[in-house]
mmCIF file of C-alpha atoms in Angstrom:
data_model
loop_
_atom_site.group_PDB
_atom_site.id
_atom_site.type_symbol
_atom_site.label_atom_id
_atom_site.label_comp_id
_atom_site.label_asym_id
_atom_site.label_seq_id
_atom_site.Cartn_x
_atom_site.Cartn_y
_atom_site.Cartn_z
ATOM 1 C CA MET A 1 82.071 75.641 88.732
ATOM 2 C CA THR A 2 82.319 79.077 87.087
ATOM 3 C CA GLY A 3 85.150 78.331 84.644
ATOM 4 C CA THR A 4 86.522 75.145 83.133
ATOM 5 C CA ILE A 5 90.059 74.193 84.120
ATOM 6 C CA ARG A 6 91.955 71.939 81.736
ATOM 7 C CA ALA A 7 95.079 70.559 83.354
ATOM 8 C CA HIS A 8 97.110 67.447 84.006
ATOM 9 C CA LEU A 9 97.839 66.519 87.616
ATOM 10 C CA MET A 10 101.602 66.090 87.949
ATOM 11 C CA PRO A 11 102.569 64.191 91.132
ATOM 12 C CA LEU A 12 105.224 65.902 93.266
ATOM 13 C CA VAL A 13 107.040 62.805 94.449
ATOM 14 C CA TRP A 14 109.792 64.444 96.483
ATOM 15 C CA GLU A 15 107.452 66.866 98.251
ATOM 16 C CA SER A 16 104.926 64.106 98.897
ATOM 17 C CA ASP A 17 107.579 62.056 100.683
ATOM 18 C CA PHE A 18 109.154 64.979 102.526
ATOM 19 C CA PHE A 19 105.930 66.442 103.901
ATOM 20 C CA ALA A 20 104.137 63.086 104.159
ATOM 21 C CA LEU A 21 101.324 64.681 102.137
ATOM 22 C CA PRO A 22 100.383 63.302 98.709
ATOM 23 C CA SER A 23 100.927 66.373 96.533
ATOM 24 C CA ALA A 24 100.529 67.340 92.887
ATOM 25 C CA ARG A 25 100.827 70.397 90.687
ATOM 26 C CA LEU A 26 98.569 71.437 87.838
ATOM 27 C CA SER A 27 100.071 71.553 84.345
ATOM 28 C CA PHE A 28 97.731 73.650 82.221
ATOM 29 C CA ARG A 29 97.184 72.550 78.616
ATOM 30 C CA ASP A 30 94.351 73.196 76.192
ATOM 31 C CA ASP A 31 94.293 69.494 75.255
ATOM 32 C CA ALA A 32 94.292 68.287 78.889
ATOM 33 C CA PRO A 33 91.179 66.775 80.468
ATOM 34 C CA VAL A 34 88.773 68.945 82.417
ATOM 35 C CA LEU A 35 89.737 68.973 86.081
ATOM 36 C CA THR A 36 87.269 67.179 88.352
ATOM 37 C CA SER A 37 86.855 66.919 92.105
ATOM 38 C CA GLU A 38 87.306 63.143 91.815
ATOM 39 C CA ALA A 39 90.773 63.590 90.317
ATOM 40 C CA LEU A 40 91.758 66.140 92.945
ATOM 41 C CA THR A 41 90.742 64.037 95.937
ATOM 42 C CA ALA A 42 93.685 61.693 95.341
ATOM 43 C CA TYR A 43 95.981 64.379 96.767
ATOM 44 C CA ALA A 44 96.195 66.132 100.116
ATOM 45 C CA VAL A 45 97.515 69.285 98.451
ATOM 46 C CA VAL A 46 97.217 70.382 94.825
ATOM 47 C CA GLN A 47 99.310 73.363 93.736
ATOM 48 C CA ALA A 48 98.805 75.716 90.816
ATOM 49 C CA LYS A 49 101.145 78.473 89.669
ATOM 50 C CA VAL A 50 99.459 81.079 87.488
ATOM 51 C CA ALA A 51 100.735 84.221 85.797
ATOM 52 C CA ALA A 52 99.395 87.271 87.601
ATOM 53 C CA SER A 53 98.043 88.525 84.276
ATOM 54 C CA ASP A 54 95.903 85.407 83.696
ATOM 55 C CA LEU A 55 92.775 86.725 85.375
ATOM 56 C CA ALA A 56 90.471 84.162 83.762
ATOM 57 C CA MET A 57 92.447 81.255 85.232
ATOM 58 C CA ILE A 58 92.687 82.989 88.601
ATOM 59 C CA ASP A 59 88.892 83.337 88.633
ATOM 60 C CA ALA A 60 88.440 79.691 87.620
ATOM 61 C CA LEU A 61 90.802 78.446 90.328
ATOM 62 C CA SER A 62 89.100 80.568 92.964
ATOM 63 C CA ALA A 63 85.700 79.259 91.880
ATOM 64 C CA GLY A 64 87.096 75.724 92.055
ATOM 65 C CA GLY A 65 88.108 75.949 95.700
ATOM 66 C CA PHE A 66 91.740 76.943 95.241
ATOM 67 C CA GLN A 67 93.073 79.545 97.662
ATOM 68 C CA LEU A 68 95.883 82.032 97.227
ATOM 69 C CA ALA A 69 98.969 80.854 99.111
ATOM 70 C CA GLU A 70 101.612 83.309 97.910
ATOM 71 C CA SER A 71 102.543 85.745 95.157
ATOM 72 C CA GLU A 72 106.025 85.950 93.676
ATOM 73 C CA VAL A 73 108.136 88.215 91.510
ATOM 74 C CA ASP A 74 110.765 86.797 89.139
ATOM 75 C CA PHE A 75 113.821 88.944 88.374
ATOM 76 C CA CYS A 76 116.479 88.662 85.690
ATOM 77 C CA LEU A 77 119.978 90.107 86.121
ATOM 78 C CA PRO A 78 122.218 90.467 83.040
ATOM 79 C CA ILE A 79 125.771 89.381 83.855
ATOM 80 C CA ASP A 80 128.450 91.688 82.464
ATOM 81 C CA SER A 81 132.228 91.281 82.453
ATOM 82 C CA VAL A 82 132.908 93.841 85.197
ATOM 83 C CA GLU A 83 134.492 92.011 88.122
ATOM 84 C CA PRO A 84 132.494 92.757 91.296
ATOM 85 C CA VAL A 85 134.091 93.697 94.602
ATOM 86 C CA LEU A 86 133.958 90.452 96.553
ATOM 87 C CA PRO A 87 133.614 89.860 100.273
ATOM 88 C CA ALA A 88 135.613 87.172 102.018
ATOM 89 C CA TRP A 89 133.943 83.945 100.976
ATOM 90 C CA ARG A 90 134.230 80.224 100.553
ATOM 91 C CA VAL A 91 132.329 77.303 99.084
ATOM 92 C CA ALA A 92 130.270 75.573 101.769
ATOM 93 C CA ASP A 93 131.109 71.955 102.509
ATOM 94 C CA THR A 94 129.605 69.220 104.632
ATOM 95 C CA ALA A 95 131.151 70.663 107.802
ATOM 96 C CA ASP A 96 128.861 73.696 107.350
ATOM 97 C CA ILE A 97 125.627 71.754 106.971
ATOM 98 C CA ALA A 98 124.492 71.754 110.609
ATOM 99 C CA LEU A 99 124.917 75.524 111.001
ATOM 100 C CA LEU A 100 123.368 76.229 107.596
ATOM 101 C CA ARG A 101 120.361 74.042 108.362
ATOM 102 C CA ASP A 102 119.762 75.850 111.647
ATOM 103 C CA ALA A 103 120.086 79.274 110.017
ATOM 104 C CA ALA A 104 117.822 78.379 107.080
ATOM 105 C CA SER A 105 115.121 76.969 109.346
ATOM 106 C CA ARG A 106 114.973 80.315 111.152
ATOM 107 C CA VAL A 107 115.301 82.643 108.172
ATOM 108 C CA PHE A 108 112.753 80.834 105.989
ATOM 109 C CA SER A 109 110.131 80.028 108.609
ATOM 110 C CA GLN A 110 107.470 81.833 106.523
ATOM 111 C CA SER A 111 106.866 80.753 102.932
ATOM 112 C CA ARG A 112 104.229 79.186 100.702
ATOM 113 C CA PHE A 113 104.714 75.954 102.668
ATOM 114 C CA ARG A 114 102.537 77.298 105.455
ATOM 115 C CA THR A 115 99.385 76.588 107.386
ATOM 116 C CA PRO A 116 96.629 75.626 106.728
ATOM 117 C CA TRP A 117 98.089 73.392 103.995
ATOM 118 C CA TYR A 118 101.267 72.413 105.842
ATOM 119 C CA HIS A 119 102.390 72.178 109.450
ATOM 120 C CA ALA A 120 103.831 75.276 111.123
ATOM 121 C CA ALA A 121 107.393 73.919 111.179
ATOM 122 C CA ASP A 122 107.348 72.581 107.609
ATOM 123 C CA SER A 123 108.636 75.734 105.922
ATOM 124 C CA GLY A 124 111.785 75.948 108.021
ATOM 125 C CA ARG A 125 112.316 72.207 107.710
ATOM 126 C CA PHE A 126 111.969 72.358 103.920
ATOM 127 C CA TYR A 127 114.517 75.144 103.470
ATOM 128 C CA ALA A 128 116.915 73.511 105.916
ATOM 129 C CA GLN A 129 116.844 70.468 103.638
ATOM 130 C CA TRP A 130 117.210 72.698 100.571
ATOM 131 C CA VAL A 131 120.436 74.289 101.818
ATOM 132 C CA GLU A 132 121.848 70.896 102.820
ATOM 133 C CA ASN A 133 121.068 69.519 99.385
ATOM 134 C CA ALA A 134 122.718 72.551 97.772
ATOM 135 C CA VAL A 135 125.909 71.894 99.723
ATOM 136 C CA ARG A 136 125.791 68.300 98.479
ATOM 137 C CA GLY A 137 125.201 69.445 94.884
ATOM 138 C CA THR A 138 121.523 68.562 94.542
ATOM 139 C CA PHE A 139 118.594 71.006 94.310
ATOM 140 C CA ASP A 140 121.294 73.602 93.511
ATOM 141 C CA ASP A 141 124.864 73.237 92.258
ATOM 142 C CA VAL A 142 126.710 75.142 94.956
ATOM 143 C CA CYS A 143 126.333 77.052 98.223
ATOM 144 C CA LEU A 144 128.616 80.067 98.742
ATOM 145 C CA ILE A 145 129.179 81.572 102.193
ATOM 146 C CA ALA A 146 130.243 85.177 102.779
ATOM 147 C CA HIS A 147 132.126 85.638 106.049
ATOM 148 C CA ASP A 148 133.933 88.300 108.062
ATOM 149 C CA GLU A 149 137.663 88.590 108.681
ATOM 150 C CA GLN A 150 137.424 86.144 111.568
ATOM 151 C CA GLY A 151 135.624 83.580 109.435
ATOM 152 C CA ALA A 152 132.204 84.058 111.054
ATOM 153 C CA PRO A 153 129.446 83.569 108.458
ATOM 154 C CA LEU A 154 127.508 86.621 107.288
ATOM 155 C CA GLY A 155 125.180 84.964 104.796
ATOM 156 C CA TRP A 156 124.878 82.445 101.993
ATOM 157 C CA VAL A 157 123.622 82.070 98.458
ATOM 158 C CA THR A 158 122.861 78.881 96.535
ATOM 159 C CA LEU A 159 122.957 78.720 92.744
ATOM 160 C CA ARG A 160 122.264 76.303 89.938
ATOM 161 C CA GLN A 161 123.023 76.507 86.236
ATOM 162 C CA THR A 162 119.734 75.867 84.453
ATOM 163 C CA GLN A 163 121.034 76.242 80.892
ATOM 164 C CA THR A 164 124.421 76.866 79.293
ATOM 165 C CA ASP A 165 124.047 80.632 79.684
ATOM 166 C CA GLN A 166 121.364 80.802 82.398
ATOM 167 C CA ALA A 167 121.485 80.343 86.175
ATOM 168 C CA ARG A 168 119.102 80.793 89.083
ATOM 169 C CA ILE A 169 119.537 81.722 92.719
ATOM 170 C CA GLY A 170 117.837 79.192 94.971
ATOM 171 C CA LEU A 171 118.325 80.689 98.425
ATOM 172 C CA LEU A 172 119.897 83.986 99.452
ATOM 173 C CA ALA A 173 119.916 85.079 103.066
ATOM 174 C CA ALA A 174 121.837 86.998 105.676
ATOM 175 C CA TRP A 175 122.828 84.969 108.709
ATOM 176 C CA PRO A 176 120.392 85.466 111.606
ATOM 177 C CA GLY A 177 121.518 88.438 113.676
ATOM 178 C CA THR A 178 123.679 90.067 110.993
ATOM 179 C CA SER A 179 122.918 93.318 109.203
ATOM 180 C CA GLY A 180 124.445 95.981 107.023
ATOM 181 C CA GLY A 181 124.777 95.272 103.336
ATOM 182 C CA VAL A 182 125.048 91.490 103.434
ATOM 183 C CA GLY A 183 122.589 91.140 100.569
ATOM 184 C CA MET A 184 124.712 93.143 98.133
ATOM 185 C CA ARG A 185 127.791 91.119 99.101
ATOM 186 C CA LEU A 186 125.908 87.930 98.341
ATOM 187 C CA MET A 187 124.755 89.325 95.001
ATOM 188 C CA ALA A 188 128.393 90.130 94.192
ATOM 189 C CA LEU A 189 129.288 86.521 94.972
ATOM 190 C CA ALA A 190 126.472 85.273 92.748
ATOM 191 C CA ARG A 191 127.594 87.553 89.910
ATOM 192 C CA HIS A 192 131.192 86.338 90.265
ATOM 193 C CA TRP A 193 130.103 82.692 90.152
ATOM 194 C CA CYS A 194 128.064 83.378 87.023
ATOM 195 C CA GLN A 195 131.057 84.999 85.347
ATOM 196 C CA GLN A 196 133.164 81.948 86.125
ATOM 197 C CA GLN A 197 130.472 79.705 84.622
ATOM 198 C CA HIS A 198 130.050 81.950 81.540
ATOM 199 C CA VAL A 199 126.435 82.631 82.475
ATOM 200 C CA ALA A 200 124.751 85.564 80.710
ATOM 201 C CA HIS A 201 121.597 85.917 82.812
ATOM 202 C CA LEU A 202 120.927 85.229 86.483
ATOM 203 C CA TRP A 203 117.356 84.667 87.647
ATOM 204 C CA VAL A 204 115.920 84.956 91.134
ATOM 205 C CA ALA A 205 112.370 84.833 92.496
ATOM 206 C CA THR A 206 111.081 86.225 95.761
ATOM 207 C CA GLN A 207 107.820 86.726 97.602
ATOM 208 C CA LEU A 208 105.810 89.781 96.589
ATOM 209 C CA GLY A 209 105.593 90.789 100.246
ATOM 210 C CA ASN A 210 109.366 90.609 100.788
ATOM 211 C CA THR A 211 110.031 94.274 100.096
ATOM 212 C CA ARG A 212 113.604 94.065 101.374
ATOM 213 C CA ALA A 213 114.452 91.422 98.767
ATOM 214 C CA LEU A 214 112.601 93.334 96.042
ATOM 215 C CA ARG A 215 114.694 96.432 96.752
ATOM 216 C CA LEU A 216 117.904 94.389 96.925
ATOM 217 C CA TYR A 217 117.490 92.775 93.516
ATOM 218 C CA GLN A 218 116.533 96.053 91.870
ATOM 219 C CA ARG A 219 119.504 97.805 93.502
ATOM 220 C CA ALA A 220 121.757 95.039 92.156
ATOM 221 C CA GLY A 221 120.536 95.792 88.625
ATOM 222 C CA ALA A 222 117.959 93.035 88.141
ATOM 223 C CA GLN A 223 114.722 93.764 86.315
ATOM 224 C CA ILE A 224 111.259 92.358 86.921
ATOM 225 C CA HIS A 225 110.533 89.706 84.309
ATOM 226 C CA ASP A 226 107.326 88.096 85.544
ATOM 227 C CA THR A 227 104.832 87.932 88.396
ATOM 228 C CA ALA A 228 102.798 84.915 89.440
ATOM 229 C CA HIS A 229 100.439 83.584 92.098
ATOM 230 C CA TRP A 230 100.547 80.213 93.862
ATOM 231 C CA PHE A 231 97.159 78.643 94.602
ATOM 232 C CA TYR A 232 96.566 75.559 96.752
ATOM 233 C CA ARG A 233 93.617 73.250 97.207
ATOM 234 C CA ARG A 234 92.829 70.537 99.752
ATOM 235 C CA PRO A 235 90.408 67.616 99.170
ATOM 236 C CA HIS A 236 87.549 69.093 101.176
ATOM 237 C CA ASP A 237 87.637 72.412 99.305
ATOM 238 C CA SER A 238 84.801 72.651 96.806
ATOM 239 C CA LEU A 239 85.064 72.422 93.037
#
């Protein structure tokens, strides 16, 4: 092993049950024990999220058998008092769950929950569950649907208040088959919700390769705050 990794293994109970794969995430601390292959073999998947600037840790993880799964960019949008122009919208309820699940499973079929660590259908299944949970008030606090004049859905955004003056977008997506400015309408909805909750800053993360989302958030006024890489390791990968 080229570099020493000091980290606690934090079991991911919900993900372990959902994917039927014992999973954990590394929590890096200088006073944590040195990571060993024996400790890692208790889990089918071990995740590590590392700042893109932490090259020493990236090298150590790579030397320890971890593989890059995805890179992400985290944005922060200051919320001002200017009321945005809103599309027609409503708060999603349980009657919307079936359609939202189907849409989410198609829109989010590619993510960090991908092969070879997960099954091909797991990503869509995970985000279908996410949007259902958001409607029910878990995972996220609320799911807002933008729709046309006839009531047909155009897209949705889920949000949660993480602190008194901070909130984060969980999922934001245009409905499959729609096009033409849906993203900005959803950002207007998110901004409006934040104003109602007296939130000062709205956060949202997206995949580095999702250039459409990167452009959307920058066009909406958000600024890049951080970049990170997700690394995964399976038991048979070397340490």
